Amino acid sequence: MSAVLPHYKMGPANFQASVLIYGGMVVEYNAVANPTTDLTVKPAASASKFVLGVAGNDAAPIATQTGAANTYGQPIIDISVLPDYLSVYYGHTDIWTWYSGAVPQGQLVIVGATAGTVITGGVAPATDQIVGKCTHPGGVAAAMLTQQIGGQGAATFFLGRVRLTV
């Protein structure tokens, strides 16, 4: 029997947000240079090869950490509604993810031009860019792309299911 155990057995990994992230967005590390001390995450860039998984909740960075003094010398208390940490799901998890284009059921998906969203990978996507497979029943049709992410911006997205392979 091996003495090596998996690092994560069940459930998501936890990361700190570097920018506002909505649940269902595909995320990657904020810095991919090696070595780095920046372990925060951001919405994944188009056709990213560094995808970690899909955000399970909304999160935003805390502008001023608790303990910093205000103008009166008292510690600032952060009363943010959103946490600064998010759960990131990965590996053969079927999860709700933001689509920015039509994708047939069963088609492989990659990160789209809109950061944090997925689109069809086409006939032969690069294997290091594949995020998962569209498992939304019947696929995602162009007519379904009518939602806003977080109630902001263009209404050209759809929250559908993806089986992650990252």
Short mmCIF file of C-alpha atoms in Angstrom, two decimals:
data_model
loop_
_atom_site.label_atom_id
_atom_site.label_comp_id
_atom_site.label_asym_id
_atom_site.label_seq_id
_atom_site.Cartn_x
_atom_site.Cartn_y
_atom_site.Cartn_z
CA MET A 1 0.00 0.00 0.00
CA SER A 2 1.25 3.46 -0.86
CA ALA A 3 2.08 5.97 1.86
CA VAL A 4 1.08 8.85 -0.42
CA LEU A 5 -2.43 10.22 0.05
CA PRO A 6 -4.30 12.61 -2.26
CA HIS A 7 -4.01 16.26 -1.30
CA TYR A 8 -7.72 16.94 -1.93
CA LYS A 9 -10.02 13.98 -1.55
CA MET A 10 -13.44 15.54 -1.74
CA GLY A 11 -14.93 18.94 -2.16
CA PRO A 12 -13.57 22.17 -3.58
CA ALA A 13 -10.26 23.95 -3.11
CA ASN A 14 -10.35 27.40 -1.48
CA PHE A 15 -8.70 30.45 -3.02
CA GLN A 16 -8.65 34.19 -2.34
CA ALA A 17 -10.14 36.46 -5.01
CA SER A 18 -8.00 39.17 -6.60
CA VAL A 19 -11.02 40.80 -8.33
CA LEU A 20 -14.80 40.44 -8.20
CA ILE A 21 -15.71 36.87 -9.20
CA TYR A 22 -19.22 35.49 -9.63
CA GLY A 23 -20.17 31.89 -8.94
CA GLY A 24 -20.05 29.83 -12.14
CA MET A 25 -17.06 31.68 -13.60
CA VAL A 26 -14.01 29.71 -14.75
CA VAL A 27 -10.96 30.85 -12.75
CA GLU A 28 -7.16 30.75 -12.96
CA TYR A 29 -4.28 32.01 -10.80
CA ASN A 30 -3.78 35.78 -10.88
CA ALA A 31 -0.06 35.31 -11.59
CA VAL A 32 1.39 32.34 -13.47
CA ALA A 33 5.06 33.39 -13.36
CA ASN A 34 7.34 31.05 -11.48
CA PRO A 35 8.11 31.63 -8.65
CA THR A 36 5.30 33.79 -7.28
CA THR A 37 3.81 34.61 -3.92
CA ASP A 38 0.51 35.77 -5.47
CA LEU A 39 -1.88 32.86 -4.81
CA THR A 40 -5.07 34.77 -5.59
CA VAL A 41 -7.41 33.87 -8.47
CA LYS A 42 -9.20 35.80 -11.23
CA PRO A 43 -11.62 34.94 -14.06
CA ALA A 44 -9.75 32.84 -16.63
CA ALA A 45 -8.56 34.58 -19.80
CA SER A 46 -9.62 33.51 -23.30
CA ALA A 47 -8.31 30.03 -24.27
CA SER A 48 -6.39 29.83 -20.97
CA LYS A 49 -4.08 26.89 -20.33
CA PHE A 50 -4.01 27.63 -16.59
CA VAL A 51 -7.62 26.93 -15.57
CA LEU A 52 -8.07 25.79 -11.96
CA GLY A 53 -11.81 25.12 -12.07
CA VAL A 54 -15.16 26.87 -11.58
CA ALA A 55 -16.05 29.27 -8.75
CA GLY A 56 -18.71 27.87 -6.45
CA ASN A 57 -19.65 31.23 -4.93
CA ASP A 58 -19.33 34.99 -5.40
CA ALA A 59 -16.25 36.65 -3.89
CA ALA A 60 -14.49 40.02 -3.93
CA PRO A 61 -11.19 41.23 -2.50
CA ILE A 62 -11.30 43.12 0.76
CA ALA A 63 -9.90 46.59 0.06
CA THR A 64 -8.63 47.19 3.60
CA GLN A 65 -7.90 44.25 5.85
CA THR A 66 -9.24 44.40 9.40
CA GLY A 67 -6.81 46.01 11.79
CA ALA A 68 -5.70 48.96 9.68
CA ALA A 69 -6.28 52.23 11.52
CA ASN A 70 -8.87 54.76 10.35
CA THR A 71 -8.43 58.56 10.64
CA TYR A 72 -9.33 58.38 14.36
CA GLY A 73 -6.74 55.68 15.10
CA GLN A 74 -9.36 52.97 15.57
CA PRO A 75 -9.15 49.63 13.74
CA ILE A 76 -11.25 49.45 10.58
CA ILE A 77 -13.90 46.76 10.57
CA ASP A 78 -14.78 45.30 7.18
CA ILE A 79 -18.52 44.73 6.78
CA SER A 80 -18.39 43.46 3.20
CA VAL A 81 -21.30 41.36 2.08
CA LEU A 82 -19.11 39.12 -0.09
CA PRO A 83 -16.30 37.00 1.33
CA ASP A 84 -12.83 37.33 -0.14
CA TYR A 85 -12.42 33.54 -0.44
CA LEU A 86 -14.19 31.28 -2.90
CA SER A 87 -14.60 27.57 -3.38
CA VAL A 88 -13.21 26.30 -6.68
CA TYR A 89 -14.58 23.02 -8.03
CA TYR A 90 -12.48 20.87 -10.34
CA GLY A 91 -12.09 17.34 -11.71
CA HIS A 92 -15.14 15.45 -12.98
CA THR A 93 -17.62 17.69 -11.20
CA ASP A 94 -20.85 18.57 -12.99
CA ILE A 95 -21.35 22.27 -12.16
CA TRP A 96 -23.28 25.33 -13.34
CA THR A 97 -20.98 27.47 -15.50
CA TRP A 98 -21.45 30.68 -17.52
CA TYR A 99 -21.68 30.15 -21.30
CA SER A 100 -20.96 32.98 -23.76
CA GLY A 101 -21.79 31.05 -26.92
CA ALA A 102 -23.94 28.23 -28.26
CA VAL A 103 -22.57 24.74 -27.49
CA PRO A 104 -24.09 21.40 -28.52
CA GLN A 105 -24.65 18.81 -25.80
CA GLY A 106 -21.53 16.66 -25.37
CA GLN A 107 -19.21 19.21 -27.05
CA LEU A 108 -15.88 20.05 -25.40
CA VAL A 109 -15.66 23.62 -24.04
CA ILE A 110 -12.80 26.10 -23.58
CA VAL A 111 -12.64 29.57 -22.00
CA GLY A 112 -14.34 32.15 -24.23
CA ALA A 113 -13.41 35.70 -25.21
CA THR A 114 -15.34 37.00 -22.19
CA ALA A 115 -13.14 36.13 -19.20
CA GLY A 116 -14.55 33.40 -16.98
CA THR A 117 -17.07 32.04 -19.51
CA VAL A 118 -17.01 28.96 -21.75
CA ILE A 119 -17.62 28.46 -25.47
CA THR A 120 -17.44 25.51 -27.81
CA GLY A 121 -13.97 24.15 -28.36
CA GLY A 122 -14.81 23.31 -31.97
CA VAL A 123 -13.86 20.09 -33.71
CA ALA A 124 -10.34 19.69 -32.32
CA PRO A 125 -9.54 22.07 -29.44
CA ALA A 126 -6.02 22.11 -28.01
CA THR A 127 -6.03 19.55 -25.19
CA ASP A 128 -4.37 21.94 -22.73
CA GLN A 129 -7.24 24.45 -23.20
CA ILE A 130 -10.18 22.07 -22.58
CA VAL A 131 -12.18 22.97 -19.48
CA GLY A 132 -14.82 20.26 -19.75
CA LYS A 133 -17.81 18.96 -21.67
CA CYS A 134 -21.26 20.53 -22.11
CA THR A 135 -23.70 18.41 -20.10
CA HIS A 136 -26.61 20.83 -20.21
CA PRO A 137 -29.66 18.83 -21.38
CA GLY A 138 -30.08 19.53 -25.09
CA GLY A 139 -27.01 21.79 -25.14
CA VAL A 140 -26.97 25.59 -25.10
CA ALA A 141 -28.67 27.30 -28.05
CA ALA A 142 -27.93 30.86 -29.19
CA ALA A 143 -31.50 31.87 -28.23
CA MET A 144 -30.72 30.89 -24.60
CA LEU A 145 -27.92 33.49 -24.27
CA THR A 146 -30.09 36.14 -22.58
CA GLN A 147 -28.76 36.45 -19.02
CA GLN A 148 -26.42 38.90 -17.31
CA ILE A 149 -23.57 37.70 -15.09
CA GLY A 150 -24.25 39.05 -11.62
CA GLY A 151 -27.05 41.26 -12.98
CA GLN A 152 -24.51 43.50 -14.72
CA GLY A 153 -23.29 44.08 -18.26
CA ALA A 154 -24.58 42.61 -21.49
CA ALA A 155 -27.42 40.07 -21.40
CA THR A 156 -25.62 37.60 -23.66
CA PHE A 157 -24.81 34.72 -21.30
CA PHE A 158 -26.38 31.51 -20.01
CA LEU A 159 -25.79 29.55 -16.80
CA GLY A 160 -25.66 25.89 -17.89
CA ARG A 161 -24.04 22.65 -16.83
CA VAL A 162 -20.45 21.60 -17.59
CA ARG A 163 -18.66 18.40 -16.55
CA LEU A 164 -15.18 19.61 -15.63
CA THR A 165 -12.05 17.83 -16.76
CA VAL A 166 -9.55 20.25 -15.20
#
